[in-house]
mmCIF file of C-alpha atoms in Angstrom:
data_model
loop_
_atom_site.group_PDB
_atom_site.id
_atom_site.type_symbol
_atom_site.label_atom_id
_atom_site.label_comp_id
_atom_site.label_asym_id
_atom_site.label_seq_id
_atom_site.Cartn_x
_atom_site.Cartn_y
_atom_site.Cartn_z
ATOM 1 C CA UNK A 1 0.000 0.000 0.000
ATOM 2 C CA UNK A 2 1.414 3.383 -0.995
ATOM 3 C CA UNK A 3 1.705 6.379 1.312
ATOM 4 C CA UNK A 4 -1.113 8.071 -0.617
ATOM 5 C CA UNK A 5 -3.347 5.012 -0.139
ATOM 6 C CA UNK A 6 -2.592 5.028 3.597
ATOM 7 C CA UNK A 7 -3.566 8.687 3.878
ATOM 8 C CA UNK A 8 -6.771 8.056 1.939
ATOM 9 C CA UNK A 9 -7.567 5.027 4.119
ATOM 10 C CA UNK A 10 -7.023 7.089 7.264
ATOM 11 C CA UNK A 11 -9.299 9.768 5.895
ATOM 12 C CA UNK A 12 -12.032 7.209 5.190
ATOM 13 C CA UNK A 13 -11.684 5.800 8.709
ATOM 14 C CA UNK A 14 -12.033 9.266 10.185
ATOM 15 C CA UNK A 15 -15.174 9.895 8.147
ATOM 16 C CA UNK A 16 -16.630 6.575 9.283
ATOM 17 C CA UNK A 17 -15.874 7.363 12.941
ATOM 18 C CA UNK A 18 -17.593 10.736 12.626
ATOM 19 C CA UNK A 19 -20.647 9.058 11.119
ATOM 20 C CA UNK A 20 -20.720 6.490 13.920
ATOM 21 C CA UNK A 21 -20.457 9.237 16.538
ATOM 22 C CA UNK A 22 -23.281 11.180 14.902
ATOM 23 C CA UNK A 23 -25.444 8.037 14.775
ATOM 24 C CA UNK A 24 -24.822 7.257 18.460
ATOM 25 C CA UNK A 25 -25.722 10.808 19.481
ATOM 26 C CA UNK A 26 -28.830 10.646 17.309
ATOM 27 C CA UNK A 27 -29.947 7.404 18.955
ATOM 28 C CA UNK A 28 -29.406 8.972 22.376
ATOM 29 C CA UNK A 29 -31.241 12.120 21.268
ATOM 30 C CA UNK A 30 -28.027 14.078 21.714
ATOM 31 C CA UNK A 31 -26.982 16.903 19.429
ATOM 32 C CA UNK A 32 -23.471 17.630 18.244
ATOM 33 C CA UNK A 33 -21.905 20.651 19.871
ATOM 34 C CA UNK A 34 -22.525 23.860 17.927
ATOM 35 C CA UNK A 35 -19.607 26.270 17.959
ATOM 36 C CA UNK A 36 -19.899 30.000 17.432
ATOM 37 C CA UNK A 37 -16.823 31.950 16.416
ATOM 38 C CA UNK A 38 -17.360 34.956 18.669
ATOM 39 C CA UNK A 39 -14.090 35.746 20.428
ATOM 40 C CA UNK A 40 -11.926 33.805 17.962
ATOM 41 C CA UNK A 41 -8.939 35.583 16.444
ATOM 42 C CA UNK A 42 -7.355 34.917 13.070
ATOM 43 C CA UNK A 43 -3.558 35.335 12.854
ATOM 44 C CA UNK A 44 -2.414 37.491 9.915
ATOM 45 C CA UNK A 45 -1.218 35.783 6.733
ATOM 46 C CA UNK A 46 2.197 37.353 7.207
ATOM 47 C CA UNK A 47 2.880 35.156 10.254
ATOM 48 C CA UNK A 48 2.928 32.072 8.034
ATOM 49 C CA UNK A 49 5.020 31.183 5.007
ATOM 50 C CA UNK A 50 4.753 33.887 2.354
ATOM 51 C CA UNK A 51 6.361 31.791 -0.366
ATOM 52 C CA UNK A 52 4.383 31.944 -3.635
ATOM 53 C CA UNK A 53 2.013 34.575 -2.235
ATOM 54 C CA UNK A 54 1.679 37.866 -4.131
ATOM 55 C CA UNK A 55 3.523 40.661 -2.361
ATOM 56 C CA UNK A 56 5.290 43.960 -2.896
ATOM 57 C CA UNK A 57 8.632 44.850 -1.331
ATOM 58 C CA UNK A 58 9.006 48.574 -0.675
ATOM 59 C CA UNK A 59 12.103 50.481 0.302
ATOM 60 C CA UNK A 60 12.709 54.196 0.152
ATOM 61 C CA UNK A 61 12.811 55.134 -3.527
ATOM 62 C CA UNK A 62 12.032 51.692 -4.980
ATOM 63 C CA UNK A 63 9.345 49.013 -4.953
ATOM 64 C CA UNK A 64 9.256 45.548 -6.522
ATOM 65 C CA UNK A 65 6.312 43.218 -7.017
ATOM 66 C CA UNK A 66 7.301 39.566 -6.632
ATOM 67 C CA UNK A 67 6.932 36.854 -9.253
ATOM 68 C CA UNK A 68 3.680 35.605 -7.716
ATOM 69 C CA UNK A 69 2.120 38.940 -8.723
ATOM 70 C CA UNK A 70 3.596 38.756 -12.219
ATOM 71 C CA UNK A 71 2.341 35.192 -12.756
ATOM 72 C CA UNK A 72 -1.187 36.142 -11.722
ATOM 73 C CA UNK A 73 -1.227 38.670 -14.568
ATOM 74 C CA UNK A 74 1.300 37.051 -16.891
ATOM 75 C CA UNK A 75 1.641 38.918 -20.160
ATOM 76 C CA UNK A 76 0.787 42.275 -18.584
ATOM 77 C CA UNK A 77 3.752 44.623 -18.836
ATOM 78 C CA UNK A 78 2.309 47.902 -17.564
ATOM 79 C CA UNK A 79 0.280 48.938 -14.541
ATOM 80 C CA UNK A 80 -1.221 51.998 -12.904
ATOM 81 C CA UNK A 81 -0.274 52.063 -9.190
ATOM 82 C CA UNK A 82 -2.864 54.197 -7.406
ATOM 83 C CA UNK A 83 -3.248 54.951 -3.705
ATOM 84 C CA UNK A 84 -6.295 55.545 -1.540
ATOM 85 C CA UNK A 85 -5.010 57.760 1.271
ATOM 86 C CA UNK A 86 -8.177 57.282 3.344
ATOM 87 C CA UNK A 87 -8.020 53.471 3.224
ATOM 88 C CA UNK A 88 -4.189 53.384 3.320
ATOM 89 C CA UNK A 89 -4.385 51.000 0.376
ATOM 90 C CA UNK A 90 -2.575 50.678 -2.941
ATOM 91 C CA UNK A 91 -4.279 49.214 -6.004
ATOM 92 C CA UNK A 92 -2.786 48.080 -9.304
ATOM 93 C CA UNK A 93 -4.784 48.546 -12.498
ATOM 94 C CA UNK A 94 -3.532 46.659 -15.541
ATOM 95 C CA UNK A 95 -3.117 48.964 -18.529
ATOM 96 C CA UNK A 96 -1.498 49.279 -21.986
ATOM 97 C CA UNK A 97 1.798 51.075 -22.552
ATOM 98 C CA UNK A 98 -0.049 53.889 -24.317
ATOM 99 C CA UNK A 99 -1.689 54.989 -21.076
ATOM 100 C CA UNK A 100 -0.088 58.304 -20.129
ATOM 101 C CA UNK A 101 0.594 57.213 -16.520
ATOM 102 C CA UNK A 102 1.600 53.589 -17.230
ATOM 103 C CA UNK A 103 4.480 52.085 -15.242
ATOM 104 C CA UNK A 104 6.481 49.035 -16.343
ATOM 105 C CA UNK A 105 6.412 46.324 -13.672
ATOM 106 C CA UNK A 106 7.423 43.274 -15.749
ATOM 107 C CA UNK A 107 9.444 42.402 -18.827
ATOM 108 C CA UNK A 108 10.333 39.390 -20.917
ATOM 109 C CA UNK A 109 13.756 37.815 -20.534
ATOM 110 C CA UNK A 110 14.639 34.882 -22.789
ATOM 111 C CA UNK A 111 10.947 34.348 -23.442
ATOM 112 C CA UNK A 112 10.019 34.309 -19.742
ATOM 113 C CA UNK A 113 8.192 37.054 -17.860
ATOM 114 C CA UNK A 114 10.204 38.468 -14.939
ATOM 115 C CA UNK A 115 9.538 41.271 -12.469
ATOM 116 C CA UNK A 116 11.112 44.713 -12.724
ATOM 117 C CA UNK A 117 11.940 47.159 -9.947
ATOM 118 C CA UNK A 118 10.059 50.458 -10.043
ATOM 119 C CA UNK A 119 11.981 53.558 -8.997
ATOM 120 C CA UNK A 120 10.223 56.731 -7.875
ATOM 121 C CA UNK A 121 11.624 58.784 -5.034
ATOM 122 C CA UNK A 122 8.799 61.343 -5.155
ATOM 123 C CA UNK A 123 5.968 58.799 -5.094
ATOM 124 C CA UNK A 124 7.486 56.663 -2.338
ATOM 125 C CA UNK A 125 8.426 59.707 -0.278
ATOM 126 C CA UNK A 126 4.707 60.536 -0.164
ATOM 127 C CA UNK A 127 3.872 56.933 0.731
ATOM 128 C CA UNK A 128 6.473 56.760 3.528
ATOM 129 C CA UNK A 129 5.238 60.078 4.888
ATOM 130 C CA UNK A 130 1.591 58.949 4.723
ATOM 131 C CA UNK A 131 2.367 55.697 6.565
ATOM 132 C CA UNK A 132 4.942 57.243 8.923
ATOM 133 C CA UNK A 133 7.438 54.570 7.850
ATOM 134 C CA UNK A 134 11.139 54.478 8.692
ATOM 135 C CA UNK A 135 13.082 55.424 5.547
ATOM 136 C CA UNK A 136 15.961 53.124 6.514
ATOM 137 C CA UNK A 137 13.771 50.018 6.689
ATOM 138 C CA UNK A 138 12.211 47.758 4.085
ATOM 139 C CA UNK A 139 8.505 46.894 4.085
ATOM 140 C CA UNK A 140 6.637 43.936 2.660
ATOM 141 C CA UNK A 141 2.899 43.901 1.974
ATOM 142 C CA UNK A 142 0.891 40.889 0.835
ATOM 143 C CA UNK A 143 -1.564 41.463 -1.998
ATOM 144 C CA UNK A 144 -4.878 40.021 -3.063
ATOM 145 C CA UNK A 145 -6.961 40.014 -6.235
ATOM 146 C CA UNK A 146 -10.282 41.849 -6.297
ATOM 147 C CA UNK A 147 -12.837 42.794 -8.902
ATOM 148 C CA UNK A 148 -13.520 46.414 -9.795
ATOM 149 C CA UNK A 149 -15.166 48.611 -12.382
ATOM 150 C CA UNK A 150 -11.790 48.463 -14.178
ATOM 151 C CA UNK A 151 -11.671 44.653 -14.185
ATOM 152 C CA UNK A 152 -9.436 42.518 -11.972
ATOM 153 C CA UNK A 153 -7.022 44.507 -9.823
ATOM 154 C CA UNK A 154 -4.482 43.812 -7.087
ATOM 155 C CA UNK A 155 -4.901 45.380 -3.653
ATOM 156 C CA UNK A 156 -2.267 45.973 -0.983
ATOM 157 C CA UNK A 157 -3.336 47.069 2.508
ATOM 158 C CA UNK A 158 -0.379 49.196 3.571
ATOM 159 C CA UNK A 159 -1.336 49.113 7.260
ATOM 160 C CA UNK A 160 -0.633 45.354 7.183
ATOM 161 C CA UNK A 161 2.996 45.895 6.140
ATOM 162 C CA UNK A 162 5.818 43.985 7.837
ATOM 163 C CA UNK A 163 8.886 46.077 8.638
ATOM 164 C CA UNK A 164 12.375 44.603 8.204
ATOM 165 C CA UNK A 165 15.362 46.139 9.977
ATOM 166 C CA UNK A 166 18.123 47.617 7.766
ATOM 167 C CA UNK A 167 20.801 45.194 8.979
ATOM 168 C CA UNK A 168 20.608 41.597 10.273
ATOM 169 C CA UNK A 169 20.975 41.343 14.039
ATOM 170 C CA UNK A 170 23.213 38.889 15.864
ATOM 171 C CA UNK A 171 21.814 36.289 18.244
ATOM 172 C CA UNK A 172 23.135 33.240 20.066
ATOM 173 C CA UNK A 173 21.684 29.893 19.063
ATOM 174 C CA UNK A 174 20.416 28.383 22.363
ATOM 175 C CA UNK A 175 21.080 24.850 21.090
ATOM 176 C CA UNK A 176 24.635 25.263 19.798
ATOM 177 C CA UNK A 177 25.827 28.486 21.419
ATOM 178 C CA UNK A 178 26.868 29.663 17.972
ATOM 179 C CA UNK A 179 26.514 33.365 17.158
ATOM 180 C CA UNK A 180 24.313 33.815 14.093
ATOM 181 C CA UNK A 181 22.588 36.627 12.233
ATOM 182 C CA UNK A 182 18.944 36.965 11.306
ATOM 183 C CA UNK A 183 16.719 39.533 9.690
ATOM 184 C CA UNK A 184 14.416 41.022 12.314
ATOM 185 C CA UNK A 185 10.866 41.815 11.298
ATOM 186 C CA UNK A 186 8.139 43.735 13.081
ATOM 187 C CA UNK A 187 4.397 43.276 12.673
ATOM 188 C CA UNK A 188 1.797 46.074 12.819
ATOM 189 C CA UNK A 189 0.988 47.450 16.270
ATOM 190 C CA UNK A 190 -2.616 46.264 15.906
ATOM 191 C CA UNK A 191 -1.431 42.692 16.604
ATOM 192 C CA UNK A 192 0.463 43.468 19.796
ATOM 193 C CA UNK A 193 -0.790 41.402 22.721
ATOM 194 C CA UNK A 194 -3.197 39.345 20.629
ATOM 195 C CA UNK A 195 -3.275 36.432 18.180
ATOM 196 C CA UNK A 196 -4.776 38.441 15.339
ATOM 197 C CA UNK A 197 -7.915 40.197 14.204
ATOM 198 C CA UNK A 198 -11.442 39.092 15.068
ATOM 199 C CA UNK A 199 -12.527 36.200 12.846
ATOM 200 C CA UNK A 200 -16.044 37.630 12.552
ATOM 201 C CA UNK A 201 -14.610 40.985 11.465
ATOM 202 C CA UNK A 202 -12.415 39.179 8.938
ATOM 203 C CA UNK A 203 -15.410 37.389 7.393
ATOM 204 C CA UNK A 204 -17.411 40.617 7.166
ATOM 205 C CA UNK A 205 -14.483 42.553 5.679
ATOM 206 C CA UNK A 206 -13.631 39.755 3.243
ATOM 207 C CA UNK A 207 -17.156 39.719 1.858
ATOM 208 C CA UNK A 208 -17.149 43.494 1.385
ATOM 209 C CA UNK A 209 -13.658 43.643 -0.155
ATOM 210 C CA UNK A 210 -14.335 41.279 -3.060
ATOM 211 C CA UNK A 211 -15.236 44.355 -5.142
ATOM 212 C CA UNK A 212 -13.143 47.512 -4.996
ATOM 213 C CA UNK A 213 -14.530 50.912 -5.936
ATOM 214 C CA UNK A 214 -11.640 52.376 -7.930
ATOM 215 C CA UNK A 215 -13.369 55.750 -8.221
ATOM 216 C CA UNK A 216 -12.356 56.444 -4.622
ATOM 217 C CA UNK A 217 -8.690 56.283 -5.708
ATOM 218 C CA UNK A 218 -8.936 58.793 -8.512
ATOM 219 C CA UNK A 219 -8.790 61.805 -6.226
ATOM 220 C CA UNK A 220 -5.194 60.914 -5.364
ATOM 221 C CA UNK A 221 -3.685 62.501 -8.456
ATOM 222 C CA UNK A 222 -0.466 63.457 -6.670
ATOM 223 C CA UNK A 223 0.696 59.837 -6.544
ATOM 224 C CA UNK A 224 0.173 59.347 -10.274
ATOM 225 C CA UNK A 225 1.770 62.714 -11.046
ATOM 226 C CA UNK A 226 4.862 61.785 -9.024
ATOM 227 C CA UNK A 227 5.346 58.554 -10.964
ATOM 228 C CA UNK A 228 4.758 60.378 -14.236
ATOM 229 C CA UNK A 229 7.391 62.958 -13.294
ATOM 230 C CA UNK A 230 9.862 60.160 -12.581
ATOM 231 C CA UNK A 231 9.198 58.669 -16.023
ATOM 232 C CA UNK A 232 9.813 62.013 -17.720
ATOM 233 C CA UNK A 233 13.324 62.131 -16.231
ATOM 234 C CA UNK A 234 14.335 58.904 -17.964
#
Protein backbone atom coordinates (compact mmCIF):
# COMPACT_ATOMS: atom_id res chain seq x y z
CA UNK A 1 0.00 0.00 0.00
CA UNK A 2 1.41 3.38 -1.00
CA UNK A 3 1.70 6.38 1.31
CA UNK A 4 -1.11 8.07 -0.62
CA UNK A 5 -3.35 5.01 -0.14
CA UNK A 6 -2.59 5.03 3.60
CA UNK A 7 -3.57 8.69 3.88
CA UNK A 8 -6.77 8.06 1.94
CA UNK A 9 -7.57 5.03 4.12
CA UNK A 10 -7.02 7.09 7.26
CA UNK A 11 -9.30 9.77 5.89
CA UNK A 12 -12.03 7.21 5.19
CA UNK A 13 -11.68 5.80 8.71
CA UNK A 14 -12.03 9.27 10.18
CA UNK A 15 -15.17 9.89 8.15
CA UNK A 16 -16.63 6.58 9.28
CA UNK A 17 -15.87 7.36 12.94
CA UNK A 18 -17.59 10.74 12.63
CA UNK A 19 -20.65 9.06 11.12
CA UNK A 20 -20.72 6.49 13.92
CA UNK A 21 -20.46 9.24 16.54
CA UNK A 22 -23.28 11.18 14.90
CA UNK A 23 -25.44 8.04 14.77
CA UNK A 24 -24.82 7.26 18.46
CA UNK A 25 -25.72 10.81 19.48
CA UNK A 26 -28.83 10.65 17.31
CA UNK A 27 -29.95 7.40 18.96
CA UNK A 28 -29.41 8.97 22.38
CA UNK A 29 -31.24 12.12 21.27
CA UNK A 30 -28.03 14.08 21.71
CA UNK A 31 -26.98 16.90 19.43
CA UNK A 32 -23.47 17.63 18.24
CA UNK A 33 -21.90 20.65 19.87
CA UNK A 34 -22.53 23.86 17.93
CA UNK A 35 -19.61 26.27 17.96
CA UNK A 36 -19.90 30.00 17.43
CA UNK A 37 -16.82 31.95 16.42
CA UNK A 38 -17.36 34.96 18.67
CA UNK A 39 -14.09 35.75 20.43
CA UNK A 40 -11.93 33.81 17.96
CA UNK A 41 -8.94 35.58 16.44
CA UNK A 42 -7.36 34.92 13.07
CA UNK A 43 -3.56 35.33 12.85
CA UNK A 44 -2.41 37.49 9.91
CA UNK A 45 -1.22 35.78 6.73
CA UNK A 46 2.20 37.35 7.21
CA UNK A 47 2.88 35.16 10.25
CA UNK A 48 2.93 32.07 8.03
CA UNK A 49 5.02 31.18 5.01
CA UNK A 50 4.75 33.89 2.35
CA UNK A 51 6.36 31.79 -0.37
CA UNK A 52 4.38 31.94 -3.64
CA UNK A 53 2.01 34.58 -2.24
CA UNK A 54 1.68 37.87 -4.13
CA UNK A 55 3.52 40.66 -2.36
CA UNK A 56 5.29 43.96 -2.90
CA UNK A 57 8.63 44.85 -1.33
CA UNK A 58 9.01 48.57 -0.68
CA UNK A 59 12.10 50.48 0.30
CA UNK A 60 12.71 54.20 0.15
CA UNK A 61 12.81 55.13 -3.53
CA UNK A 62 12.03 51.69 -4.98
CA UNK A 63 9.35 49.01 -4.95
CA UNK A 64 9.26 45.55 -6.52
CA UNK A 65 6.31 43.22 -7.02
CA UNK A 66 7.30 39.57 -6.63
CA UNK A 67 6.93 36.85 -9.25
CA UNK A 68 3.68 35.61 -7.72
CA UNK A 69 2.12 38.94 -8.72
CA UNK A 70 3.60 38.76 -12.22
CA UNK A 71 2.34 35.19 -12.76
CA UNK A 72 -1.19 36.14 -11.72
CA UNK A 73 -1.23 38.67 -14.57
CA UNK A 74 1.30 37.05 -16.89
CA UNK A 75 1.64 38.92 -20.16
CA UNK A 76 0.79 42.27 -18.58
CA UNK A 77 3.75 44.62 -18.84
CA UNK A 78 2.31 47.90 -17.56
CA UNK A 79 0.28 48.94 -14.54
CA UNK A 80 -1.22 52.00 -12.90
CA UNK A 81 -0.27 52.06 -9.19
CA UNK A 82 -2.86 54.20 -7.41
CA UNK A 83 -3.25 54.95 -3.71
CA UNK A 84 -6.30 55.54 -1.54
CA UNK A 85 -5.01 57.76 1.27
CA UNK A 86 -8.18 57.28 3.34
CA UNK A 87 -8.02 53.47 3.22
CA UNK A 88 -4.19 53.38 3.32
CA UNK A 89 -4.39 51.00 0.38
CA UNK A 90 -2.57 50.68 -2.94
CA UNK A 91 -4.28 49.21 -6.00
CA UNK A 92 -2.79 48.08 -9.30
CA UNK A 93 -4.78 48.55 -12.50
CA UNK A 94 -3.53 46.66 -15.54
CA UNK A 95 -3.12 48.96 -18.53
CA UNK A 96 -1.50 49.28 -21.99
CA UNK A 97 1.80 51.07 -22.55
CA UNK A 98 -0.05 53.89 -24.32
CA UNK A 99 -1.69 54.99 -21.08
CA UNK A 100 -0.09 58.30 -20.13
CA UNK A 101 0.59 57.21 -16.52
CA UNK A 102 1.60 53.59 -17.23
CA UNK A 103 4.48 52.08 -15.24
CA UNK A 104 6.48 49.04 -16.34
CA UNK A 105 6.41 46.32 -13.67
CA UNK A 106 7.42 43.27 -15.75
CA UNK A 107 9.44 42.40 -18.83
CA UNK A 108 10.33 39.39 -20.92
CA UNK A 109 13.76 37.81 -20.53
CA UNK A 110 14.64 34.88 -22.79
CA UNK A 111 10.95 34.35 -23.44
CA UNK A 112 10.02 34.31 -19.74
CA UNK A 113 8.19 37.05 -17.86
CA UNK A 114 10.20 38.47 -14.94
CA UNK A 115 9.54 41.27 -12.47
CA UNK A 116 11.11 44.71 -12.72
CA UNK A 117 11.94 47.16 -9.95
CA UNK A 118 10.06 50.46 -10.04
CA UNK A 119 11.98 53.56 -9.00
CA UNK A 120 10.22 56.73 -7.88
CA UNK A 121 11.62 58.78 -5.03
CA UNK A 122 8.80 61.34 -5.16
CA UNK A 123 5.97 58.80 -5.09
CA UNK A 124 7.49 56.66 -2.34
CA UNK A 125 8.43 59.71 -0.28
CA UNK A 126 4.71 60.54 -0.16
CA UNK A 127 3.87 56.93 0.73
CA UNK A 128 6.47 56.76 3.53
CA UNK A 129 5.24 60.08 4.89
CA UNK A 130 1.59 58.95 4.72
CA UNK A 131 2.37 55.70 6.56
CA UNK A 132 4.94 57.24 8.92
CA UNK A 133 7.44 54.57 7.85
CA UNK A 134 11.14 54.48 8.69
CA UNK A 135 13.08 55.42 5.55
CA UNK A 136 15.96 53.12 6.51
CA UNK A 137 13.77 50.02 6.69
CA UNK A 138 12.21 47.76 4.09
CA UNK A 139 8.50 46.89 4.09
CA UNK A 140 6.64 43.94 2.66
CA UNK A 141 2.90 43.90 1.97
CA UNK A 142 0.89 40.89 0.84
CA UNK A 143 -1.56 41.46 -2.00
CA UNK A 144 -4.88 40.02 -3.06
CA UNK A 145 -6.96 40.01 -6.23
CA UNK A 146 -10.28 41.85 -6.30
CA UNK A 147 -12.84 42.79 -8.90
CA UNK A 148 -13.52 46.41 -9.80
CA UNK A 149 -15.17 48.61 -12.38
CA UNK A 150 -11.79 48.46 -14.18
CA UNK A 151 -11.67 44.65 -14.18
CA UNK A 152 -9.44 42.52 -11.97
CA UNK A 153 -7.02 44.51 -9.82
CA UNK A 154 -4.48 43.81 -7.09
CA UNK A 155 -4.90 45.38 -3.65
CA UNK A 156 -2.27 45.97 -0.98
CA UNK A 157 -3.34 47.07 2.51
CA UNK A 158 -0.38 49.20 3.57
CA UNK A 159 -1.34 49.11 7.26
CA UNK A 160 -0.63 45.35 7.18
CA UNK A 161 3.00 45.90 6.14
CA UNK A 162 5.82 43.98 7.84
CA UNK A 163 8.89 46.08 8.64
CA UNK A 164 12.37 44.60 8.20
CA UNK A 165 15.36 46.14 9.98
CA UNK A 166 18.12 47.62 7.77
CA UNK A 167 20.80 45.19 8.98
CA UNK A 168 20.61 41.60 10.27
CA UNK A 169 20.98 41.34 14.04
CA UNK A 170 23.21 38.89 15.86
CA UNK A 171 21.81 36.29 18.24
CA UNK A 172 23.13 33.24 20.07
CA UNK A 173 21.68 29.89 19.06
CA UNK A 174 20.42 28.38 22.36
CA UNK A 175 21.08 24.85 21.09
CA UNK A 176 24.63 25.26 19.80
CA UNK A 177 25.83 28.49 21.42
CA UNK A 178 26.87 29.66 17.97
CA UNK A 179 26.51 33.36 17.16
CA UNK A 180 24.31 33.82 14.09
CA UNK A 181 22.59 36.63 12.23
CA UNK A 182 18.94 36.97 11.31
CA UNK A 183 16.72 39.53 9.69
CA UNK A 184 14.42 41.02 12.31
CA UNK A 185 10.87 41.81 11.30
CA UNK A 186 8.14 43.73 13.08
CA UNK A 187 4.40 43.28 12.67
CA UNK A 188 1.80 46.07 12.82
CA UNK A 189 0.99 47.45 16.27
CA UNK A 190 -2.62 46.26 15.91
CA UNK A 191 -1.43 42.69 16.60
CA UNK A 192 0.46 43.47 19.80
CA UNK A 193 -0.79 41.40 22.72
CA UNK A 194 -3.20 39.35 20.63
CA UNK A 195 -3.28 36.43 18.18
CA UNK A 196 -4.78 38.44 15.34
CA UNK A 197 -7.91 40.20 14.20
CA UNK A 198 -11.44 39.09 15.07
CA UNK A 199 -12.53 36.20 12.85
CA UNK A 200 -16.04 37.63 12.55
CA UNK A 201 -14.61 40.99 11.46
CA UNK A 202 -12.41 39.18 8.94
CA UNK A 203 -15.41 37.39 7.39
CA UNK A 204 -17.41 40.62 7.17
CA UNK A 205 -14.48 42.55 5.68
CA UNK A 206 -13.63 39.76 3.24
CA UNK A 207 -17.16 39.72 1.86
CA UNK A 208 -17.15 43.49 1.39
CA UNK A 209 -13.66 43.64 -0.15
CA UNK A 210 -14.34 41.28 -3.06
CA UNK A 211 -15.24 44.35 -5.14
CA UNK A 212 -13.14 47.51 -5.00
CA UNK A 213 -14.53 50.91 -5.94
CA UNK A 214 -11.64 52.38 -7.93
CA UNK A 215 -13.37 55.75 -8.22
CA UNK A 216 -12.36 56.44 -4.62
CA UNK A 217 -8.69 56.28 -5.71
CA UNK A 218 -8.94 58.79 -8.51
CA UNK A 219 -8.79 61.81 -6.23
CA UNK A 220 -5.19 60.91 -5.36
CA UNK A 221 -3.69 62.50 -8.46
CA UNK A 222 -0.47 63.46 -6.67
CA UNK A 223 0.70 59.84 -6.54
CA UNK A 224 0.17 59.35 -10.27
CA UNK A 225 1.77 62.71 -11.05
CA UNK A 226 4.86 61.78 -9.02
CA UNK A 227 5.35 58.55 -10.96
CA UNK A 228 4.76 60.38 -14.24
CA UNK A 229 7.39 62.96 -13.29
CA UNK A 230 9.86 60.16 -12.58
CA UNK A 231 9.20 58.67 -16.02
CA UNK A 232 9.81 62.01 -17.72
CA UNK A 233 13.32 62.13 -16.23
CA UNK A 234 14.33 58.90 -17.96
